[in-house]
Amino acid sequence: MMKTFFYLNSLFTLLCVLFLFVSPIKSAPCTLKINISNDAKYSVSIGGEEWFEGGETAVYIGKWFSTTTNTLKLSSPPVISTGSDQIGTFNQTTFTFSANENTPFIATVKDYTIYSQPNDPNSCLIVFEQQFPEGASNTQTNTDLDKSTASVCSIFPSLSLLNLNSQQQRGYFEYYDMMIGAVSNGTKHG
């Protein structure tokens, strides 16, 4: 099961939390893993097989800045640390991007799977966060307020389901639009 939640707090911190629970049996070990490189590329494996690869990271600040077009660039090497919160202990990788000189964009991956316990299904998860620590201006992607076609102003994580052969079956579930507060479309599953 996959759940994605978005919310904005008073410090203009946008969080995207991805919970991947892959151990339906309470005593089963966690088979969820994330591989992160120093250039902010990542992939997610389940049961030793890559399921998802990370895609574009992007922000809209008057125009789109993207890792794909090399207009969104890492402004420093990743910071790797260990932390703990109400969920548990995690390894954290933080990437700081620069869209322009006034708007840093921070993308963080918290990996709880390294410290997962067989009897604690809540510790088998990965959390993706994004922050604009100094806020962001000019983020409206559509100025026609009569239409509900505005898109998000930031993209992280961006996960692509890897190609499968005809023998493989994988399920996923994603929330978007009405499930996270928008006004059209709905939810998909595959």
GROMACS .gro file of C-alpha atoms in nm:
model
  190
    1MET     CA    1   0.000   0.000   0.000
    2MET     CA    2   0.130   0.347  -0.080
    3LYS     CA    3  -0.003   0.669   0.075
    4THR     CA    4   0.102   1.018  -0.018
    5PHE     CA    5   0.012   1.319   0.195
    6PHE     CA    6   0.077   1.686   0.128
    7TYR     CA    7   0.043   1.976   0.369
    8LEU     CA    8   0.176   2.325   0.410
    9ASN     CA    9   0.263   2.463   0.753
   10SER     CA   10   0.313   2.821   0.865
   11LEU     CA   11   0.685   2.813   0.778
   12PHE     CA   12   0.599   2.737   0.415
   13THR     CA   13   0.738   2.388   0.446
   14LEU     CA   14   0.588   2.151   0.197
   15LEU     CA   15   0.611   1.790   0.296
   16CYS     CA   16   0.551   1.496   0.074
   17VAL     CA   17   0.542   1.181   0.276
   18LEU     CA   18   0.554   0.847   0.105
   19PHE     CA   19   0.478   0.548   0.320
   20LEU     CA   20   0.553   0.216   0.159
   21PHE     CA   21   0.445  -0.072   0.377
   22VAL     CA   22   0.569  -0.392   0.223
   23SER     CA   23   0.556  -0.642   0.509
   24PRO     CA   24   0.195  -0.759   0.544
   25ILE     CA   25   0.296  -1.029   0.792
   26LYS     CA   26   0.373  -0.875   1.128
   27SER     CA   27   0.689  -1.082   1.188
   28ALA     CA   28   0.825  -1.051   0.832
   29PRO     CA   29   1.146  -0.852   0.785
   30CYS     CA   30   1.136  -0.523   0.599
   31THR     CA   31   1.225  -0.571   0.231
   32LEU     CA   32   1.192  -0.203   0.135
   33LYS     CA   33   1.522  -0.035   0.044
   34ILE     CA   34   1.625   0.297  -0.107
   35ASN     CA   35   1.948   0.362  -0.295
   36ILE     CA   36   2.055   0.729  -0.298
   37SER     CA   37   2.347   0.874  -0.490
   38ASN     CA   38   2.536   1.198  -0.424
   39ASP     CA   39   2.384   1.360  -0.734
   40ALA     CA   40   2.030   1.329  -0.586
   41LYS     CA   41   1.928   1.025  -0.792
   42TYR     CA   42   1.745   0.749  -0.610
   43SER     CA   43   1.564   0.420  -0.662
   44VAL     CA   44   1.335   0.212  -0.442
   45SER     CA   45   1.361  -0.168  -0.421
   46ILE     CA   46   1.120  -0.414  -0.268
   47GLY     CA   47   1.224  -0.773  -0.205
   48GLY     CA   48   1.559  -0.713  -0.376
   49GLU     CA   49   1.401  -0.591  -0.702
   50GLU     CA   50   1.397  -0.229  -0.817
   51TRP     CA   51   1.035  -0.114  -0.840
   52PHE     CA   52   1.070   0.262  -0.876
   53GLU     CA   53   1.335   0.497  -1.002
   54GLY     CA   54   1.348   0.860  -0.909
   55GLY     CA   55   1.283   1.109  -1.183
   56GLU     CA   56   1.286   1.483  -1.224
   57THR     CA   57   1.309   1.719  -0.928
   58ALA     CA   58   1.163   2.059  -1.017
   59VAL     CA   59   1.024   2.385  -0.877
   60TYR     CA   60   0.812   2.660  -1.032
   61ILE     CA   61   0.925   3.010  -0.934
   62GLY     CA   62   0.806   3.230  -1.219
   63LYS     CA   63   0.920   2.954  -1.452
   64TRP     CA   64   1.016   2.588  -1.417
   65PHE     CA   65   1.361   2.501  -1.281
   66SER     CA   66   1.441   2.131  -1.323
   67THR     CA   67   1.716   1.877  -1.273
   68THR     CA   68   1.623   1.738  -1.616
   69THR     CA   69   1.705   2.067  -1.792
   70ASN     CA   70   1.995   2.139  -1.552
   71THR     CA   71   1.830   2.464  -1.439
   72LEU     CA   72   1.781   2.329  -1.083
   73LYS     CA   73   2.123   2.248  -0.943
   74LEU     CA   74   2.262   2.113  -0.619
   75SER     CA   75   2.414   2.406  -0.431
   76SER     CA   76   2.614   2.184  -0.195
   77PRO     CA   77   2.702   1.818  -0.143
   78PRO     CA   78   2.434   1.608   0.028
   79VAL     CA   79   2.426   1.608   0.407
   80ILE     CA   80   2.389   1.262   0.561
   81SER     CA   81   2.283   1.230   0.923
   82THR     CA   82   2.098   1.008   1.170
   83GLY     CA   83   1.792   1.116   1.362
   84SER     CA   84   1.497   0.999   1.562
   85ASP     CA   85   1.136   1.111   1.589
   86GLN     CA   86   0.800   0.971   1.704
   87ILE     CA   87   0.810   0.714   1.423
   88GLY     CA   88   1.158   0.581   1.501
   89THR     CA   89   1.525   0.609   1.410
   90PHE     CA   90   1.623   0.700   1.054
   91ASN     CA   91   1.912   0.783   0.825
   92GLN     CA   92   1.854   1.118   0.657
   93THR     CA   93   1.996   1.246   0.328
   94THR     CA   94   1.938   1.616   0.261
   95PHE     CA   95   1.990   1.780  -0.077
   96THR     CA   96   1.991   2.160  -0.112
   97PHE     CA   97   1.904   2.285  -0.459
   98SER     CA   98   1.923   2.636  -0.598
   99ALA     CA   99   1.658   2.749  -0.847
  100ASN     CA  100   1.780   3.106  -0.830
  101GLU     CA  101   1.992   3.300  -0.583
  102ASN     CA  102   1.691   3.386  -0.361
  103THR     CA  103   1.507   3.055  -0.335
  104PRO     CA  104   1.676   2.749  -0.186
  105PHE     CA  105   1.481   2.424  -0.218
  106ILE     CA  106   1.558   2.141   0.023
  107ALA     CA  107   1.471   1.779  -0.058
  108THR     CA  108   1.515   1.522   0.218
  109VAL     CA  109   1.487   1.144   0.233
  110LYS     CA  110   1.436   0.979   0.573
  111ASP     CA  111   1.508   0.606   0.558
  112TYR     CA  112   1.360   0.421   0.855
  113THR     CA  113   1.420   0.079   0.697
  114ILE     CA  114   1.782   0.059   0.816
  115TYR     CA  115   1.662   0.038   1.175
  116SER     CA  116   1.341  -0.158   1.109
  117GLN     CA  117   1.232  -0.423   1.355
  118PRO     CA  118   1.053  -0.743   1.241
  119ASN     CA  119   0.760  -0.683   1.475
  120ASP     CA  120   0.721  -0.313   1.396
  121PRO     CA  121   0.561  -0.256   1.053
  122ASN     CA  122   0.572   0.122   1.111
  123SER     CA  123   0.953   0.116   1.089
  124CYS     CA  124   0.946  -0.019   0.733
  125LEU     CA  125   0.901   0.313   0.556
  126ILE     CA  126   1.070   0.592   0.367
  127VAL     CA  127   0.968   0.956   0.402
  128PHE     CA  128   1.034   1.220   0.135
  129GLU     CA  129   1.019   1.585   0.245
  130GLN     CA  130   1.053   1.911   0.061
  131GLN     CA  131   1.105   2.256   0.208
  132PHE     CA  132   1.135   2.616   0.099
  133PRO     CA  133   1.316   2.744   0.412
  134GLU     CA  134   1.300   3.108   0.297
  135GLY     CA  135   0.959   3.077   0.133
  136ALA     CA  136   0.895   3.105  -0.240
  137SER     CA  137   0.733   3.379  -0.447
  138ASN     CA  138   0.566   3.367  -0.788
  139THR     CA  139   0.466   3.001  -0.755
  140GLN     CA  140   0.122   3.017  -0.917
  141THR     CA  141   0.142   2.791  -1.221
  142ASN     CA  142  -0.188   2.901  -1.378
  143THR     CA  143  -0.329   3.254  -1.359
  144ASP     CA  144  -0.674   3.159  -1.497
  145LEU     CA  145  -0.860   3.118  -1.167
  146ASP     CA  146  -1.183   3.010  -1.343
  147LYS     CA  147  -1.018   2.682  -1.439
  148SER     CA  148  -0.895   2.421  -1.195
  149THR     CA  149  -0.588   2.337  -1.397
  150ALA     CA  150  -0.315   2.479  -1.178
  151SER     CA  151  -0.043   2.226  -1.111
  152VAL     CA  152   0.192   2.177  -0.820
  153CYS     CA  153   0.480   2.422  -0.779
  154SER     CA  154   0.737   2.160  -0.677
  155ILE     CA  155   0.817   1.803  -0.769
  156PHE     CA  156   0.991   1.570  -0.523
  157PRO     CA  157   0.978   1.277  -0.510
  158SER     CA  158   0.908   1.181  -0.866
  159LEU     CA  159   0.879   0.803  -0.888
  160SER     CA  160   0.852   0.602  -1.208
  161LEU     CA  161   0.736   0.240  -1.200
  162LEU     CA  162   1.005   0.042  -1.379
  163ASN     CA  163   0.915  -0.168  -1.683
  164LEU     CA  164   0.801  -0.520  -1.612
  165ASN     CA  165   0.802  -0.830  -1.823
  166SER     CA  166   0.475  -1.017  -1.888
  167GLN     CA  167   0.542  -1.257  -1.597
  168GLN     CA  168   0.564  -0.984  -1.334
  169GLN     CA  169   0.274  -0.816  -1.160
  170ARG     CA  170   0.305  -0.523  -0.925
  171GLY     CA  171   0.043  -0.319  -0.755
  172TYR     CA  172   0.052   0.041  -0.647
  173PHE     CA  173  -0.188   0.305  -0.526
  174GLU     CA  174  -0.149   0.680  -0.550
  175TYR     CA  175  -0.346   0.971  -0.410
  176TYR     CA  176  -0.381   1.291  -0.609
  177ASP     CA  177  -0.620   1.579  -0.680
  178MET     CA  178  -0.937   1.537  -0.471
  179MET     CA  179  -0.766   1.295  -0.235
  180ILE     CA  180  -0.519   1.570  -0.140
  181GLY     CA  181  -0.750   1.870  -0.161
  182ALA     CA  182  -0.775   1.955  -0.532
  183VAL     CA  183  -1.104   1.977  -0.718
  184SER     CA  184  -1.088   1.738  -1.012
  185ASN     CA  185  -0.976   1.398  -1.140
  186GLY     CA  186  -0.942   1.158  -0.844
  187THR     CA  187  -0.729   0.862  -0.748
  188LYS     CA  188  -0.557   0.599  -0.962
  189HIS     CA  189  -0.440   0.250  -0.895
  190GLY     CA  190  -0.253   0.004  -1.109
   0.00000   0.00000   0.00000
